[in-house]
Coordinates of C-alpha atoms in Angstrom, one line a residue:
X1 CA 0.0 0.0 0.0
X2 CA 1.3 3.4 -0.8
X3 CA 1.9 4.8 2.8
X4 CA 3.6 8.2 2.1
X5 CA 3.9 10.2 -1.1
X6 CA 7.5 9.7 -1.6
X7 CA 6.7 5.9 -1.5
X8 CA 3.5 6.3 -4.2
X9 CA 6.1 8.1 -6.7
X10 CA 8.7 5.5 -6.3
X11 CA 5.8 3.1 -7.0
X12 CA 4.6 5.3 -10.3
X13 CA 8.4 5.8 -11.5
X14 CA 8.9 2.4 -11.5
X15 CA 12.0 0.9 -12.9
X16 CA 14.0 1.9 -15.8
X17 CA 13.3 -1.1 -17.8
X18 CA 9.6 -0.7 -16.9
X19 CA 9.5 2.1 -19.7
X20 CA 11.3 0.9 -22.8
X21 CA 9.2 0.8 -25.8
X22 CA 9.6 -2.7 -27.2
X23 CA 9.6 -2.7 -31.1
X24 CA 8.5 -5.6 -32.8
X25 CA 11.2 -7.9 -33.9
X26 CA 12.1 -7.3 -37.3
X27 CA 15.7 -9.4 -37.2
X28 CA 14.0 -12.6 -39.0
X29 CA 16.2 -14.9 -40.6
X30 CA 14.4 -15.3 -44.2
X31 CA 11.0 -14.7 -46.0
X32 CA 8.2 -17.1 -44.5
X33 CA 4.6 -17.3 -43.8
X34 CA 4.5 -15.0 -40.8
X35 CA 5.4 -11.6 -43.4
X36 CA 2.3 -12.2 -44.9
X37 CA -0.2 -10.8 -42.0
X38 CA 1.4 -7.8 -41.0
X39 CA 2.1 -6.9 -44.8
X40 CA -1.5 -7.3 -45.4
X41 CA -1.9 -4.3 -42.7
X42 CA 0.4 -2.2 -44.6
X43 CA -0.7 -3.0 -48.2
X44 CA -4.2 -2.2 -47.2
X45 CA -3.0 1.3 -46.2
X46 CA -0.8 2.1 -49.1
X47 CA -3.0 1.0 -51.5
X48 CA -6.3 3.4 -50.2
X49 CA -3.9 6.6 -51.3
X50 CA -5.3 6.8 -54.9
X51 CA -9.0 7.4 -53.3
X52 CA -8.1 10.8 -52.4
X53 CA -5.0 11.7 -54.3
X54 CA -7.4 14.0 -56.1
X55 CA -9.1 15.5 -53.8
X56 CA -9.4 19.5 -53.9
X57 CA -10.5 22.1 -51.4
X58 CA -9.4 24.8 -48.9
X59 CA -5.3 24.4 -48.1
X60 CA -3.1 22.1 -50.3
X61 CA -3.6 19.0 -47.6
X62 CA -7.1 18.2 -48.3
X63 CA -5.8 15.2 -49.9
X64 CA -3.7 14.1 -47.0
X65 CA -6.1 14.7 -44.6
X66 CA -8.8 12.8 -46.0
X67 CA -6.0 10.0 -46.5
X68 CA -4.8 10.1 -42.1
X69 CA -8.3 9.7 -41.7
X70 CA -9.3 6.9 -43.5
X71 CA -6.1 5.4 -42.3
X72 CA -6.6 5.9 -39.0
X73 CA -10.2 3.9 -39.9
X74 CA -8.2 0.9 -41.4
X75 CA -6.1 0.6 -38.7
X76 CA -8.6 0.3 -35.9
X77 CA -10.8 -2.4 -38.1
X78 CA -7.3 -4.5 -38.2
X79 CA -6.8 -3.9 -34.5
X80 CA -10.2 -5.3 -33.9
X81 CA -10.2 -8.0 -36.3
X82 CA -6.8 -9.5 -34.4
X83 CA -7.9 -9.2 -31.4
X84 CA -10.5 -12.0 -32.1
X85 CA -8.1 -14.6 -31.7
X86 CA -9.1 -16.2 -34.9
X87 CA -6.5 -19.4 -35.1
X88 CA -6.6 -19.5 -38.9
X89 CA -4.4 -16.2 -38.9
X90 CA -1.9 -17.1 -36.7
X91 CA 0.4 -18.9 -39.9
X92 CA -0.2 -15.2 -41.1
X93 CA 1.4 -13.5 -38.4
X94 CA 4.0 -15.7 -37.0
X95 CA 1.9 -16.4 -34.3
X96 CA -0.7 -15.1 -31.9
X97 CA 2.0 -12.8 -29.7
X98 CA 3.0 -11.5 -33.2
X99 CA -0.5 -10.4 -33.9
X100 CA -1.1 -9.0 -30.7
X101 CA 1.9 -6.7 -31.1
X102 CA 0.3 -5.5 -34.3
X103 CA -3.1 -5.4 -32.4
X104 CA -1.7 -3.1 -30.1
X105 CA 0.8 -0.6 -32.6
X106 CA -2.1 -0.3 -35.4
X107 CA -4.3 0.7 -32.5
X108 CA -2.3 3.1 -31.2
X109 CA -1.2 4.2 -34.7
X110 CA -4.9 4.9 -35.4
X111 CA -5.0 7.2 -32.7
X112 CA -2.0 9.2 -34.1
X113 CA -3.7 9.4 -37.9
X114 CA -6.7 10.4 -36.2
X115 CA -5.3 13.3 -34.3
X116 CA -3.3 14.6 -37.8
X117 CA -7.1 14.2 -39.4
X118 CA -9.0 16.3 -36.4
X119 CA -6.2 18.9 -36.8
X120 CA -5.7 19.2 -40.9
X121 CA -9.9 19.5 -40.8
X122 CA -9.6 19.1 -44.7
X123 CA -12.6 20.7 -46.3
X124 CA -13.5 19.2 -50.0
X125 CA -14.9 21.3 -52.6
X126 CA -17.4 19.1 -54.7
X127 CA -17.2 16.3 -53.0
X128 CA -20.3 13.2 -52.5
X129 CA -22.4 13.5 -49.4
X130 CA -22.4 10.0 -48.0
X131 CA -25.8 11.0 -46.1
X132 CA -27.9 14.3 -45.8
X133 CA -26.2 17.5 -44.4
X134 CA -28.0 17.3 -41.4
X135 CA -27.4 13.4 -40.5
X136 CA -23.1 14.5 -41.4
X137 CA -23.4 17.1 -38.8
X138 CA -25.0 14.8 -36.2
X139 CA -22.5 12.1 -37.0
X140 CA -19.1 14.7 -37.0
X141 CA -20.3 15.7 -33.7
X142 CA -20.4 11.8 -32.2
X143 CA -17.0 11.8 -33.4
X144 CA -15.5 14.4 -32.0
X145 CA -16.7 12.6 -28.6
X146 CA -15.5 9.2 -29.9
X147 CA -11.9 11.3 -30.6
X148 CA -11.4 12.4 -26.4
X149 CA -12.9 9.0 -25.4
X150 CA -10.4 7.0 -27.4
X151 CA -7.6 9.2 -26.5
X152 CA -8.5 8.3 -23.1
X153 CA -9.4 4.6 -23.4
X154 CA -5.9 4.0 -25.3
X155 CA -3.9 6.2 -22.9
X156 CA -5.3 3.6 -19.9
X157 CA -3.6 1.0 -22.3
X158 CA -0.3 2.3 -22.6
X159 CA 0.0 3.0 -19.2
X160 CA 0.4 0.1 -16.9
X161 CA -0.5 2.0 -13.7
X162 CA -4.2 1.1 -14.2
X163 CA -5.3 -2.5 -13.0
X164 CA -5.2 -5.3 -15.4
X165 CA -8.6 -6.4 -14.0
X166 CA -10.7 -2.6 -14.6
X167 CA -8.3 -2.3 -18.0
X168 CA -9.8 -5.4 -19.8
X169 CA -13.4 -3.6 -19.5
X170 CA -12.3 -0.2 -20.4
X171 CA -10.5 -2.0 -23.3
X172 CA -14.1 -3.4 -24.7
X173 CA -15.3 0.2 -24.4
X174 CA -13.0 1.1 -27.4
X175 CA -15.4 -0.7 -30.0
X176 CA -17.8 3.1 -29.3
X177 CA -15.3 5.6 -30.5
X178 CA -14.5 3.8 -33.7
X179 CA -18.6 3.1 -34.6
X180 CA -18.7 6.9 -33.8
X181 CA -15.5 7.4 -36.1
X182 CA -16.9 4.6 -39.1
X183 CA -20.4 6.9 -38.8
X184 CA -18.7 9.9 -39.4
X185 CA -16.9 8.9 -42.0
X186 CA -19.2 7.2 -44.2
X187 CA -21.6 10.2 -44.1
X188 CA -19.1 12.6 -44.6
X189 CA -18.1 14.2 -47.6
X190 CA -15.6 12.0 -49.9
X191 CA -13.6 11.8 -53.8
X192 CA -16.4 9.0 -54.2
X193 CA -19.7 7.7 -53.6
X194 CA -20.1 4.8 -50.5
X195 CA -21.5 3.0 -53.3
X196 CA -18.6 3.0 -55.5
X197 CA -15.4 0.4 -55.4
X198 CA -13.9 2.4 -53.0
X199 CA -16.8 2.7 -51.0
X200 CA -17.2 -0.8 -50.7
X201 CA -13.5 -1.0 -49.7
X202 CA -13.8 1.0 -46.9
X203 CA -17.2 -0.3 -46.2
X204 CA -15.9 -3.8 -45.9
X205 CA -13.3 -2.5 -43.3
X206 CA -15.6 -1.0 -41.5
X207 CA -18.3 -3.7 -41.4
X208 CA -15.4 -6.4 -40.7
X209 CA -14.4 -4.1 -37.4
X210 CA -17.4 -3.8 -35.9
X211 CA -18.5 -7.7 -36.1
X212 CA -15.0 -8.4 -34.8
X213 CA -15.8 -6.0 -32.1
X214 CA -19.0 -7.5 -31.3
X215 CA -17.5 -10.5 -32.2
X216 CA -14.8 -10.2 -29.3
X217 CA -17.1 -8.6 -26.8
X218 CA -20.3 -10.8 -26.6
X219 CA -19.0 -14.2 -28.7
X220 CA -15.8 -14.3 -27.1
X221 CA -15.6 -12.8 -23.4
X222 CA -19.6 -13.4 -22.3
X223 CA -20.1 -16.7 -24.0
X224 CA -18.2 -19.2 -22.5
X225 CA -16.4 -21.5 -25.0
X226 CA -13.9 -24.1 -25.0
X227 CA -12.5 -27.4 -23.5
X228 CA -14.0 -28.0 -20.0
X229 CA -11.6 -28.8 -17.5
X230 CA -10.9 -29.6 -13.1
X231 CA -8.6 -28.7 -11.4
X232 CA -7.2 -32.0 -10.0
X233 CA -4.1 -31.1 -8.6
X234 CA -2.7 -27.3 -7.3
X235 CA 0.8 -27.2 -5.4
X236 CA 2.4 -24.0 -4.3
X237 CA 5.5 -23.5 -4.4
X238 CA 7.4 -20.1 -3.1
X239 CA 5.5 -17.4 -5.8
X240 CA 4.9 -19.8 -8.3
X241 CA 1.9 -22.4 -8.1
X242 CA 1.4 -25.6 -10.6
X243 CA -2.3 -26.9 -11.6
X244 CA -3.0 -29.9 -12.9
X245 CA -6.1 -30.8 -15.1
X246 CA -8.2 -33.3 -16.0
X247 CA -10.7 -33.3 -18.7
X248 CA -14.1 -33.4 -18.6
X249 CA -14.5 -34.3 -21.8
X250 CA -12.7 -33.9 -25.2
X251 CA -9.0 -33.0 -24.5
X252 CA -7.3 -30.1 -25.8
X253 CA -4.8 -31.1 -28.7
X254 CA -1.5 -29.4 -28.6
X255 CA 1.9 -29.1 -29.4
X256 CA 4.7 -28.7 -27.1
X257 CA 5.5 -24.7 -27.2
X258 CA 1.9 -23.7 -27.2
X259 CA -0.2 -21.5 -24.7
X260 CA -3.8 -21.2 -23.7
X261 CA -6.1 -18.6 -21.9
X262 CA -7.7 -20.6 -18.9
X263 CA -11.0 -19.0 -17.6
X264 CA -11.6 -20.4 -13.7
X265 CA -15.4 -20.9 -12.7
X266 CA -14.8 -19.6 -9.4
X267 CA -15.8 -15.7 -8.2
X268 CA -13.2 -13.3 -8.7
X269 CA -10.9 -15.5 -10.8
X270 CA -13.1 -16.0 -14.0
X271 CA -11.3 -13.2 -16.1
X272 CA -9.1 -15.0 -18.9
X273 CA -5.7 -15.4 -18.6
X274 CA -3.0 -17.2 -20.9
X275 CA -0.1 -19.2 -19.7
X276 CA 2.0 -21.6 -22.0
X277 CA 1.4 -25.5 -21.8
X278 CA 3.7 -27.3 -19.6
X279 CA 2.5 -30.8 -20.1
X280 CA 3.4 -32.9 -23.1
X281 CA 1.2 -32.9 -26.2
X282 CA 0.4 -36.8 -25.0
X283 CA -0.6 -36.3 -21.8
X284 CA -4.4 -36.7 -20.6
X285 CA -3.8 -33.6 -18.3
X286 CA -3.0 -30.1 -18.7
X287 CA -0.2 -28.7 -16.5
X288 CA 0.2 -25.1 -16.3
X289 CA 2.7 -23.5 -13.9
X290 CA 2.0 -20.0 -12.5
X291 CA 3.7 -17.2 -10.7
X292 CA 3.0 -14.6 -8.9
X293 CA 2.6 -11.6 -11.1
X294 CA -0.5 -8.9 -10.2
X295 CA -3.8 -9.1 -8.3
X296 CA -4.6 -12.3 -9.9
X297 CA -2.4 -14.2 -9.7
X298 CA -1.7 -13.7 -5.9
X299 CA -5.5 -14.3 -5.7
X300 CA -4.6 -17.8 -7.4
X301 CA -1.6 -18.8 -5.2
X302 CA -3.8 -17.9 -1.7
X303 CA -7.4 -19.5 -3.1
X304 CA -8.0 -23.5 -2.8
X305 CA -8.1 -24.6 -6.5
X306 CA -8.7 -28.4 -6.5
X307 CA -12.3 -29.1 -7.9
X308 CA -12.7 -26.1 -9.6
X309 CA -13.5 -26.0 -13.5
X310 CA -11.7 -24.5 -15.9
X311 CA -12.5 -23.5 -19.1
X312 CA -9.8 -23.7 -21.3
X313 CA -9.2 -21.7 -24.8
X314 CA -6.5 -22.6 -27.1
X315 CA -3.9 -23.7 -28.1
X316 CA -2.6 -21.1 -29.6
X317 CA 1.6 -19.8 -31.0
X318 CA 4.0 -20.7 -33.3
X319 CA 6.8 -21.6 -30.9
X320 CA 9.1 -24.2 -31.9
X321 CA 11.5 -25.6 -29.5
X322 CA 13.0 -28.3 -31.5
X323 CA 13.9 -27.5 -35.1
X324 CA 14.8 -30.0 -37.9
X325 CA 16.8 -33.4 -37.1
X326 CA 19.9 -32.8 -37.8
X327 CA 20.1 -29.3 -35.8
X328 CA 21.8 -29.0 -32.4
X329 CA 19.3 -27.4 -30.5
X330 CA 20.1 -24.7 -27.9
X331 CA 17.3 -23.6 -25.1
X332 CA 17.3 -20.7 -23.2
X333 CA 15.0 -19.6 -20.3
X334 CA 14.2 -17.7 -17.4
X335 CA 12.1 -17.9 -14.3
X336 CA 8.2 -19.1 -15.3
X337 CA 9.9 -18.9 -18.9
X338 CA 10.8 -22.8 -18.7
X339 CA 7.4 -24.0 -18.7
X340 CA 7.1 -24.7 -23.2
X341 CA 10.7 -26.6 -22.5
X342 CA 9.1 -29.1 -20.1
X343 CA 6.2 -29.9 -22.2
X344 CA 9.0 -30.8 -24.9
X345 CA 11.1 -32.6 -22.7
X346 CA 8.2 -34.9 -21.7
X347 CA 8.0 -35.1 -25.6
X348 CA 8.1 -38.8 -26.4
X349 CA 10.6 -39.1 -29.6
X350 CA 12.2 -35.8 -29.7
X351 CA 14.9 -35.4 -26.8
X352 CA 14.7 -38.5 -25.0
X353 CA 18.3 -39.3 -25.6
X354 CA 17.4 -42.4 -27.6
X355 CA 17.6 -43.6 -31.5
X356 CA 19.4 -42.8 -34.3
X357 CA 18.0 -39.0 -34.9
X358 CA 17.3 -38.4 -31.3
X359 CA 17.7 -34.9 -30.0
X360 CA 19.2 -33.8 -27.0
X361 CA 19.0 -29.7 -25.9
X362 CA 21.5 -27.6 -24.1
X363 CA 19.2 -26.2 -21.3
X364 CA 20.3 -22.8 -20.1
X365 CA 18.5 -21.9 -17.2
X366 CA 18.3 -19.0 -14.9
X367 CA 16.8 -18.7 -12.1
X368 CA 17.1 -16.7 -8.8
X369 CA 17.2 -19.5 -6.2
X370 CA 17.2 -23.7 -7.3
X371 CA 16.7 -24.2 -3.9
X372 CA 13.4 -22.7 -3.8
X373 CA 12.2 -23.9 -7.5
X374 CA 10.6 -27.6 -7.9
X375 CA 11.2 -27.8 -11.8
X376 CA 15.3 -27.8 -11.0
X377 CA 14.9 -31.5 -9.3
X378 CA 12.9 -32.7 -12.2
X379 CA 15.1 -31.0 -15.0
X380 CA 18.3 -32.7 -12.7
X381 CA 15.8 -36.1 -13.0
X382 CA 15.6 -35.3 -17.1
X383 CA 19.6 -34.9 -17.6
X384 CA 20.0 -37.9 -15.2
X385 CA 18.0 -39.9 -18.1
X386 CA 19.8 -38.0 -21.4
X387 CA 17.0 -36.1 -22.5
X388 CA 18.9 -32.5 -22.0
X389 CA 21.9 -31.4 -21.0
X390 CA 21.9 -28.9 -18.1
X391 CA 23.2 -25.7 -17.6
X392 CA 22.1 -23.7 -14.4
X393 CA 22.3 -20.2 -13.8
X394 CA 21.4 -19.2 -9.8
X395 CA 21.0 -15.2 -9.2
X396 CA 21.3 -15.4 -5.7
X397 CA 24.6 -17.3 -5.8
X398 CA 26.0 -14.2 -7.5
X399 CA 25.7 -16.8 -10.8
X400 CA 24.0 -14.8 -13.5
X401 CA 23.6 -16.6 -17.4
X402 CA 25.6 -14.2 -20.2
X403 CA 26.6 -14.8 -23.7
X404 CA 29.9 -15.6 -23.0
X405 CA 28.5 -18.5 -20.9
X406 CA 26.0 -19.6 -23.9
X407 CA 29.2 -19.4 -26.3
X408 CA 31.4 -21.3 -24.3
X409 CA 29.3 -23.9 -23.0
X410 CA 27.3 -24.9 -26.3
X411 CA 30.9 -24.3 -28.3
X412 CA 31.4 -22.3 -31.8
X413 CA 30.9 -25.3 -33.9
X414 CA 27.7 -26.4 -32.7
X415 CA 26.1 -22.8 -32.3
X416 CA 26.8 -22.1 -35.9
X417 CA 23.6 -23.3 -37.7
X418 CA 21.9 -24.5 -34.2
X419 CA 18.1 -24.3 -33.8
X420 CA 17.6 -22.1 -30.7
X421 CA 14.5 -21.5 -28.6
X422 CA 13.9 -18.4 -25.7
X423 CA 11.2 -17.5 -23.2
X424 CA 11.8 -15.7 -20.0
X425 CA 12.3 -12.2 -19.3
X426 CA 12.5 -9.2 -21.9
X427 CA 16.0 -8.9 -21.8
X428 CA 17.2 -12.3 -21.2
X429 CA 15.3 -13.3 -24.3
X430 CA 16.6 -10.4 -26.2
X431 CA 20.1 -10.2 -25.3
X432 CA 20.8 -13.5 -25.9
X433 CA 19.0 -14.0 -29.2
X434 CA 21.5 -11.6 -30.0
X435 CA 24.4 -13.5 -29.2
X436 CA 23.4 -16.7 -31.1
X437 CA 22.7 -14.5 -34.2
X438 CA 25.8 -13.2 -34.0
X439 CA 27.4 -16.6 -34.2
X440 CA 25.3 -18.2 -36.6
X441 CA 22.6 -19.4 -35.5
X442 CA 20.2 -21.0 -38.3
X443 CA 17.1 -20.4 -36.7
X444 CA 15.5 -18.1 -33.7
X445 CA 12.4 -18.9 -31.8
X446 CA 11.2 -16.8 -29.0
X447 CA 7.9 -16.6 -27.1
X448 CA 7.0 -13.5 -26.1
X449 CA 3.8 -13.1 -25.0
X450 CA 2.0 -10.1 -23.4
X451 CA -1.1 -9.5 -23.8
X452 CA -1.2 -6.1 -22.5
X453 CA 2.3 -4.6 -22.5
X454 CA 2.3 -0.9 -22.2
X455 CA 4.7 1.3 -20.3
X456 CA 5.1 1.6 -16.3
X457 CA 5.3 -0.1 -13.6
X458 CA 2.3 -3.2 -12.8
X459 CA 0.3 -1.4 -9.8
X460 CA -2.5 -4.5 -9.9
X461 CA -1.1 -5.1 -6.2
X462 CA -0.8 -2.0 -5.0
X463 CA -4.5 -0.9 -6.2
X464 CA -5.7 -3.7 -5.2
X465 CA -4.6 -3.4 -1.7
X466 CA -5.6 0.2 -1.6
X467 CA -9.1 -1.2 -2.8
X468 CA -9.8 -4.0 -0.7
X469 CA -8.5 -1.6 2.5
X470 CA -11.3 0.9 1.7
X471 CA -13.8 -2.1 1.5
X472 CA -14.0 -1.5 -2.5
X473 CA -13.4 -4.7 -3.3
X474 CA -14.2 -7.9 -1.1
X475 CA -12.6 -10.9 -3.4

């Protein structure tokens, strides 16, 4: 709880690290599948120029003002459109965190097109009423509302100060200003008629983000779908806490690397949340290990969980730990990042030390104390039987993992053209992805999934503290 104002603005300053903007990854080794989503997004904005390149009226940037508008209308149908979670695009994208990042930067991208728009306030001369003058009027005026409540709503998603729990309803709010925004635009005055190519174009675009919206809103978060689950087993362990599931009827298929959102059927815990698969794609059960994070989570680790069902949505990424054959394959992770390398360890046939084209990992692992961490004994049990080779990194033993240690423990020969696979922290992940692509590595997979993101520090805690001490909140 913040006790003192000088303690509340450490609490809001945060750490350094807790305000890096995090670009998308553009260091991909070659051309593949996962280009084709996100250039979709950008085609589909270049290509809308010509519908207004003519465009004549007061000041010389009618044209582009007409353009950062419509853009800014494109963008927010995409953003809605991926945040559906529609499976069949994730081969387009490179997986699901892949279109979640461009989820969240055409969203806030919109926002920056639609503030150019509202400020050019291009004015065509002879251009085609999309409705009568009266209904444009009514329509620009719901949009200028729709502009000051999305700047709001996205600002309470770039900044992490605001609760994850109150932020995933403020987030659904965001469908208003863009049906207030598609309104005004297709009643405004345009180059073309709405009944014309173009108008069908950006029609389409429109139509398609508003049934995602709906889609996402009702289908998806009040509608409760997916594999039916108990919980059968739930041990706590320092922050961290494993459940165990057993089906209650039709298992969930998956692969080892892959992650699901698991909705608990119990008060105050049934907002979704997604964790990565730590059982192996032939178990019966689902094992998911979980640390302590925000208000959820510590809600998790103090409620008794065995018995409860679980609805479980999924799977869903792209993530790859083991690569072709006849690659040595490197893993690296850290903290709760292990959990996709123990579903592949369990992995019958891919790095169980046996046969001919058997494969067997270098596990780098850090963590801050083995002593306090369950998975270490079972990873020691998995080296014991050759599935992996072991290589643990302790942070409270002054024994932290760097690329020096990667180099020199996997060895020059074998990192060139190696297969390697990272989760864990930010900077783990990205430091050393740059190490192994700086000595050749054939192929880099990393999970990196967040479905939020944003900048600042997480205050879910904190607020929630603050909250439950004023009698706001009562579970």
């Amino acid at each position: 709880m913040f006790s003192s104002a000088p303690v509340l603005f450490r609490r809001l300053a945060g750490r350094r690290s807790d305000w890096h903007l995090r670009w998308p990854d553009l260091h991909l080794p070659r051309p593949h599948l996962g280009w084709l989503g996100p250039l979709a997004v950008l085609a589909s904005v270049l290509v809308s120029w010509p519908a207004f390149a003519g465009a004549v009226g007061e000041g010389q940037s009618v044209s582009l003002g007409l353009y950062v508008g419509a853009v800014s209308i494109l963008l927010m149908a995409w953003s809605f459109v991926l945040a559906v979670r529609i499976r069949f695009l994730e081969r387009f994208f490179g997986g699901l965190d892949t279109m979640y990042r461009v989820h969240r930067w055409a969203g806030s991208l919109a926002v920056v097109f639609m503030f150019w728009h509202v400020r050019v306030e291009p004015e065509i001369d002879n251009g085609i009423r999309g409705a009568s003058e009266s209904i444009a009027e009514a329509a620009e005026g719901l949009a200028g509302i729709g502009e000051y409540l999305l700047y709001a709503l996205v600002a309470l998603s770039l900044v992490r100060w605001f609760p994850y729990r109150f932020w995933r309803w403020t987030h659904k709010m965001l469908g208003v200003p863009f049906a207030f925004a598609s309104w005004h635009f297709f009643t405004a005055e345009k180059p073309y008629a709405n009944g014309s190519g173009w108008g069908l174009w950006f029609g389409g675009f429109m139509l398609a983000g508003l049934a995602a919206w709906i889609a996402r809103v009702v289908v998806r978060d009040a509608v409760t779908t997916g594999h039916r689950y108990r919980i059968a087993e739930a041990v706590v362990e320092g922050s961290a806490v494993t459940i165990e599931l057993e089906p209650l009827g039709e298992r969930l298929e998956h692969h080892a690397g892959q992650f699901a959102f698991i909705k608990l059927q119990a008060p105050g815990l049934r907002e979704p949340h997604a964790f990565t698969i730590a059982s192996s794609p032939e178990s019966q059960r689902l094992r998911f290990v979980v640390r302590e994070l925000g208000d959820w989570t510590r809600a998790l680790l103090q409620t008794d969980l065995v018995g409860t069902d679980v609805v479980v949505e999924g799977p869903y990424g792209t993530f790859e730990p083991v690569g072709r054959r006849d690659q040595h394959v490197v893993w690296v992770a850290g903290g709760v990042g292990i959990t996709p390398f123990l579903s592949a360890i369990d992995t019958p046939g891919l790095t169980d030390g046996s046969g001919e084209h058997a494969v067997t990992p270098d596990l780098f692992y850090a963590v801050r104390d083995a002593g306090e961490n369950g998975i270490v004994e079972s990873l020691r049990a998995a080296e014991a039987q050759g599935r992996i080779r072991l290589h643990l990194f302790e942070s409270s033993a002054g024994n932290r993992l760097s690329g020096d240690d990667l180099v020199a423990r996997v060895g020059l020969d074998r990192l060139a053209g190696a297969h390697v696979a990272l989760c864990g922290p930010a900077g783990l992940v990205s430091s050393m992805a740059a190490v192994a692509r700086e000595h050749g590595a054939a192929r880099i997979e990393r999970e990196d999934f967040d479905i939020r993101q944003g900048f600042g520090p997480d205050l879910s805690v904190d607020v929630d503290d603050v909250l439950r001490s004023k009698g706001v909140l009562t579970s």
